[in-house]
Amino acid sequence: MTTHTIAEKSVHGVYQPGSSHMVGDGFPVRNLFPSNDLDRQLSPFLMLDYAGPHYFSPTDQPRGVGEHPHRGFETVTIVYEGVVAHRDSAGNAGTIGPGDVQWMTAASGVVHEEFHEKEFARKGGTLHAIQLWVNLPQRFKMSAPAYQTIVDAQIPVVDVGGGAGRLRIIAGAYEGRTGPAHTMTPVELFDLEIGSGRDLTLTLPEGHQAGIFVLSGRVTSNRSHEAGEAELIVFDRVGSAVTIHAKENSRLLIMAGEPIEEPIARYGPFVMNTRAELQQAARDYQSGKMGHLS
C-alpha cells in the first residue's frame, strides 16, 4: 500500500499591525498589509484592514466614509459585530450585519459609500469587521462591476478536526462544500472557530499563498509560531497543509488564493498594472465615467 504525505506549508512569519488610522469617521482600522510589505507574499490579496472592535455612542448622524472610487480589484467586507450599509454608482445597495459578507467587484470602476446603518448608529454599539482587497488579473480589470451581499444563512458550515472546530466557507471549497462567493480567480476564505487545546490540520490547494488572521484567542502553527489577537501568520507558497493548535478558544480568518503573477501599480483607490493605467483611472473618475452618487 502506498501512502501519500501532504506537504506542510512552512511559516514565512508572524506579523502585527503595521499601521493604524481612521477611515472616514466610522472605521478605526489596524492595517496588516500592505503596511508590512506583504501583498506580494499574499497575492491575490492586496490589503487587510481590521476594524475595531470599537464601541460607538448613539448618534443621529451615521458615521462612515462618503463617496469614493475604486478600480482594478475587489473589496470584501466581513462583519462580526455592528451593521454596515453600502451604496454604489452601479445601482447596488445592501446592508450587512453579524456573520454577513459584502463582495464588491470594482473592476472597470465604481463609486461607493459605506456608513453605519442608521438604526445601528441611532442605538450605538460595537463595530467589528474586516475589509480585504483582492486583486484582479489584467484580463478582468476593465470588466463590468459586480456586487454580492452574502448573508450568514447562505454560508455553509462544516465541523472540522473531529469536533475541534467550526468552519464557515465564504469562498472556495472545503470537504465537498462550496462557499457562495463568486470570485474572479481561485480564492479560499474561511471563518474558523476552534476550541481551546484542540488541534487541526487544514488542506489548501497546492501552490496557493495563505495566511491566518487571529480575531480572538491565541494559536500556534507548525508547532512553533504563535499568534494572538490582531496578528497574522503568513505561509510560504510551497505545500498545502496548515497546522493549527489553539491555546485558547480562538476565531480565525483563513485566506488563501492563486497568486497573480503580474506587475502591480497602485495609487490610493486604484490598482492596475502600469502607471499610465493609474493616470487613466484618475482621469476617468474625475470626468464622471465611474458615475456618482446622488
Coordinates of C-alpha atoms in Angstrom, one line a residue:
M1 CA 0.0 0.0 0.0
T2 CA 1.3 3.5 -0.9
T3 CA 0.6 6.4 1.4
H4 CA 0.8 10.0 0.3
T5 CA 2.1 12.5 2.7
I6 CA 0.7 16.0 2.4
A7 CA 3.5 18.6 2.5
E8 CA 3.2 21.2 5.2
K9 CA 3.4 24.8 4.4
S10 CA 6.3 26.5 6.2
V11 CA 5.7 29.7 8.1
H12 CA 7.1 32.9 6.4
G13 CA 6.5 35.0 9.5
V14 CA 4.1 36.3 12.1
Y15 CA 3.1 40.0 11.8
Q16 CA 1.4 42.6 14.0
P17 CA -0.5 45.6 12.6
G18 CA 1.9 47.8 10.6
S19 CA -0.2 51.0 11.0
S20 CA -3.5 52.2 12.3
H21 CA -5.8 55.0 11.1
M22 CA -9.4 56.1 10.8
V23 CA -11.2 55.5 7.6
G24 CA -13.8 58.4 7.3
D25 CA -15.2 58.9 10.8
G26 CA -16.7 55.4 11.3
F27 CA -13.9 52.8 10.8
P28 CA -10.9 52.8 13.1
V29 CA -8.6 50.2 11.5
R30 CA -5.4 48.4 12.1
N31 CA -3.7 47.5 8.8
L32 CA -1.8 44.2 8.5
F33 CA -0.8 44.7 4.8
P34 CA 0.3 46.4 2.7
S35 CA 1.9 48.2 5.7
N36 CA 4.1 45.2 6.4
D37 CA 5.0 44.9 2.7
L38 CA 3.2 41.6 2.4
D39 CA 0.9 42.0 -0.6
R40 CA 3.3 40.1 -2.8
Q41 CA 3.6 37.3 -0.2
L42 CA -0.2 37.0 0.0
S43 CA -1.2 37.6 -3.7
P44 CA -4.0 37.8 -4.8
F45 CA -4.8 39.7 -1.5
L46 CA -3.7 43.3 -1.6
M47 CA -4.9 44.7 1.8
L48 CA -6.3 43.7 5.2
D49 CA -7.8 46.3 7.4
Y50 CA -9.1 45.2 10.8
A51 CA -11.8 47.5 12.1
G52 CA -12.5 47.5 15.8
P53 CA -13.8 46.1 17.9
H54 CA -14.8 49.6 18.8
Y55 CA -17.8 51.0 20.7
F56 CA -19.6 53.9 19.1
S57 CA -22.0 56.0 21.1
P58 CA -25.5 56.7 19.8
T59 CA -25.8 59.4 17.1
D60 CA -28.4 60.7 14.6
Q61 CA -25.6 61.2 12.0
P62 CA -24.4 57.8 10.8
R63 CA -20.6 57.6 10.7
G64 CA -18.6 56.2 7.8
V65 CA -16.9 57.1 4.6
G66 CA -18.6 59.0 1.8
E67 CA -18.3 58.8 -2.0
H68 CA -15.0 57.4 -3.2
P69 CA -13.9 55.4 -6.3
H70 CA -12.2 52.0 -6.9
R71 CA -10.9 50.3 -10.0
G72 CA -8.9 47.1 -10.7
F73 CA -9.8 44.9 -7.7
E74 CA -12.5 43.6 -5.4
T75 CA -13.4 44.7 -1.8
V76 CA -14.6 42.1 0.7
T77 CA -16.1 43.2 3.9
I78 CA -16.9 40.7 6.7
V79 CA -18.9 41.9 9.7
Y80 CA -18.7 40.3 13.1
E81 CA -20.5 43.0 15.1
G82 CA -22.4 46.0 14.1
V83 CA -24.3 46.8 10.8
V84 CA -22.8 48.5 7.7
A85 CA -24.8 50.0 4.8
H86 CA -23.4 50.2 1.2
R87 CA -24.5 52.1 -1.9
D88 CA -22.7 52.4 -5.2
S89 CA -22.9 54.1 -8.6
A90 CA -23.8 50.9 -10.4
G91 CA -27.1 51.0 -8.6
N92 CA -26.3 48.4 -5.9
A93 CA -27.2 48.8 -2.3
G94 CA -27.1 46.5 0.7
T95 CA -26.9 46.2 4.5
I96 CA -24.7 43.6 6.2
G97 CA -24.7 42.6 9.9
P98 CA -23.0 40.0 12.1
G99 CA -21.9 37.0 10.0
D100 CA -22.7 38.7 6.7
V101 CA -20.2 39.4 3.9
Q102 CA -20.2 42.1 1.1
W103 CA -18.2 41.2 -2.0
M104 CA -17.9 44.2 -4.4
T105 CA -16.0 43.7 -7.7
A106 CA -15.0 47.3 -8.7
A107 CA -13.3 46.1 -11.9
S108 CA -13.6 48.9 -14.5
G109 CA -14.7 51.4 -11.9
V110 CA -17.3 52.1 -9.3
V111 CA -18.0 54.9 -6.8
H112 CA -19.5 53.8 -3.4
E113 CA -20.1 54.9 0.1
E114 CA -20.0 52.8 3.4
F115 CA -21.8 54.0 6.5
H116 CA -23.0 52.6 9.8
E117 CA -26.6 51.6 9.2
K118 CA -29.0 54.2 10.5
E119 CA -30.7 52.2 13.3
F120 CA -27.3 50.8 14.5
A121 CA -26.0 54.3 14.6
R122 CA -29.0 55.6 16.4
K123 CA -28.8 52.9 19.2
G124 CA -25.0 52.9 19.3
G125 CA -22.9 49.7 19.6
T126 CA -19.7 47.9 18.8
L127 CA -18.3 47.7 15.3
H128 CA -16.1 44.7 14.5
A129 CA -15.2 43.9 10.9
I130 CA -12.5 43.1 8.4
Q131 CA -12.1 44.5 4.9
L132 CA -9.9 42.7 2.3
W133 CA -8.8 43.9 -1.1
V134 CA -8.5 41.2 -3.7
N135 CA -6.5 41.9 -6.9
L136 CA -7.9 41.2 -10.3
P137 CA -5.7 39.9 -13.2
Q138 CA -5.2 42.2 -16.1
R139 CA -7.9 40.4 -18.2
F140 CA -10.6 41.3 -15.7
K141 CA -9.5 44.7 -14.5
M142 CA -11.8 46.5 -17.0
S143 CA -14.7 44.1 -16.8
A144 CA -18.1 45.3 -15.6
P145 CA -18.5 46.0 -11.9
A146 CA -20.5 43.4 -9.8
Y147 CA -21.9 43.2 -6.3
Q148 CA -22.8 40.4 -3.9
T149 CA -24.5 40.6 -0.5
I150 CA -23.9 37.2 1.2
V151 CA -25.9 36.7 4.4
D152 CA -24.9 34.4 7.2
A153 CA -27.6 31.8 6.4
Q154 CA -26.1 31.3 2.9
I155 CA -22.6 30.4 4.2
P156 CA -22.1 26.6 4.6
V157 CA -20.7 25.4 8.0
V158 CA -18.7 22.3 8.5
D159 CA -17.4 20.6 11.6
V160 CA -13.6 20.0 11.3
G161 CA -11.0 18.1 13.2
G162 CA -13.4 15.6 14.7
G163 CA -15.2 18.4 16.6
A164 CA -12.2 20.6 17.1
G165 CA -13.7 23.5 15.2
R166 CA -16.5 25.0 13.1
L167 CA -15.6 26.3 9.7
R168 CA -17.7 28.7 7.6
I169 CA -16.9 28.6 3.9
I170 CA -17.2 32.1 2.5
A171 CA -15.3 31.4 -0.8
G172 CA -13.7 28.3 -2.3
A173 CA -14.4 24.8 -1.3
Y174 CA -13.7 22.5 1.7
E175 CA -14.6 18.9 2.3
G176 CA -17.1 18.9 -0.6
R177 CA -18.9 22.1 0.4
T178 CA -18.6 25.3 -1.7
G179 CA -18.9 28.9 -0.4
P180 CA -21.4 31.2 -2.0
A181 CA -19.0 34.0 -3.1
H182 CA -18.4 34.2 -6.9
T183 CA -14.7 35.0 -7.3
M184 CA -12.8 36.1 -10.4
T185 CA -9.8 34.0 -9.5
P186 CA -9.4 30.9 -7.2
V187 CA -9.7 32.1 -3.6
E188 CA -10.4 30.4 -0.3
L189 CA -11.9 32.4 2.5
F190 CA -12.8 30.5 5.7
D191 CA -14.1 31.8 9.1
L192 CA -12.9 29.3 11.7
E193 CA -13.8 28.9 15.4
I194 CA -11.6 26.4 17.2
G195 CA -11.7 25.2 20.8
S196 CA -9.0 25.6 23.4
G197 CA -6.5 22.8 23.4
R198 CA -7.7 21.4 20.1
D199 CA -5.6 20.6 17.0
L200 CA -6.5 20.9 13.4
T201 CA -4.8 20.4 10.0
L202 CA -6.4 22.2 7.1
T203 CA -5.6 21.3 3.5
L204 CA -5.4 24.1 1.0
P205 CA -4.7 23.9 -2.8
E206 CA -1.1 23.3 -3.6
G207 CA 0.7 26.5 -4.7
H208 CA -1.8 28.9 -3.2
Q209 CA -0.4 31.6 -0.9
A210 CA -2.0 31.6 2.5
G211 CA -2.4 33.5 5.8
I212 CA -4.2 33.1 9.1
F213 CA -5.5 36.2 10.9
V214 CA -6.4 35.9 14.6
L215 CA -9.5 37.8 15.6
S216 CA -9.5 36.5 19.1
G217 CA -7.7 33.9 21.2
R218 CA -4.2 32.5 20.6
V219 CA -2.9 29.8 18.3
T220 CA 0.3 28.2 17.2
S221 CA 1.1 26.9 13.7
N222 CA 3.8 24.3 12.7
R223 CA 4.2 23.7 16.5
S224 CA 6.3 26.8 17.0
H225 CA 4.9 30.0 15.5
E226 CA 2.5 31.7 17.9
A227 CA 0.0 34.5 17.2
G228 CA -2.6 36.3 19.2
E229 CA -5.3 38.9 18.7
A230 CA -4.8 41.1 15.6
E231 CA -1.8 39.1 14.4
L232 CA -1.2 37.5 11.1
I233 CA 0.6 34.2 10.3
V234 CA 1.9 34.2 6.7
F235 CA 2.8 30.9 5.0
D236 CA 5.1 30.2 2.1
R237 CA 3.7 29.1 -1.2
V238 CA 5.0 25.5 -1.3
G239 CA 2.9 22.8 0.3
S240 CA -0.8 22.5 1.2
A241 CA -1.2 21.5 4.8
V242 CA -1.6 24.2 7.5
T243 CA -1.5 23.0 11.1
I244 CA -3.2 24.9 14.0
H245 CA -3.1 24.4 17.7
A246 CA -5.5 26.5 19.8
K247 CA -4.0 27.7 23.1
E248 CA -7.4 29.4 23.9
N249 CA -10.8 29.4 22.3
S250 CA -10.0 31.2 19.1
R251 CA -11.6 32.8 16.0
L252 CA -9.5 32.9 12.8
L253 CA -9.9 34.1 9.3
I254 CA -8.1 31.8 6.8
M255 CA -7.3 33.3 3.5
A256 CA -5.6 31.6 0.5
G257 CA -5.5 32.1 -3.2
E258 CA -3.8 31.5 -6.5
P259 CA -1.1 34.2 -6.9
I260 CA -1.4 36.7 -9.8
E261 CA 2.0 36.9 -11.4
E262 CA 1.6 40.3 -12.9
P263 CA 3.1 43.8 -12.3
I264 CA 1.2 45.8 -9.7
A265 CA 0.8 49.6 -9.9
R266 CA -1.3 51.1 -7.1
Y267 CA -2.3 54.6 -6.1
G268 CA -4.9 55.2 -3.4
P269 CA -8.2 53.6 -4.6
F270 CA -6.8 52.3 -7.9
V271 CA -4.8 49.1 -8.5
M272 CA -3.7 48.5 -12.1
N273 CA -0.7 47.1 -13.9
T274 CA 1.0 50.3 -15.1
R275 CA 1.4 53.9 -14.1
A276 CA -0.3 55.0 -17.3
E277 CA -3.4 52.9 -16.3
L278 CA -3.5 54.6 -12.9
Q279 CA -3.4 58.0 -14.6
Q280 CA -6.2 57.0 -16.9
A281 CA -8.3 55.8 -13.9
A282 CA -7.9 59.1 -12.2
R283 CA -9.0 61.0 -15.3
D284 CA -12.0 58.6 -15.8
Y285 CA -13.1 59.2 -12.2
Q286 CA -12.7 63.0 -12.4
S287 CA -14.6 63.1 -15.7
G288 CA -17.5 61.1 -14.2
K289 CA -17.0 57.9 -16.2
M290 CA -17.3 55.8 -13.0
G291 CA -20.5 57.6 -12.1
H292 CA -21.5 59.4 -8.9
L293 CA -24.0 59.0 -6.1
S294 CA -26.9 61.3 -6.0

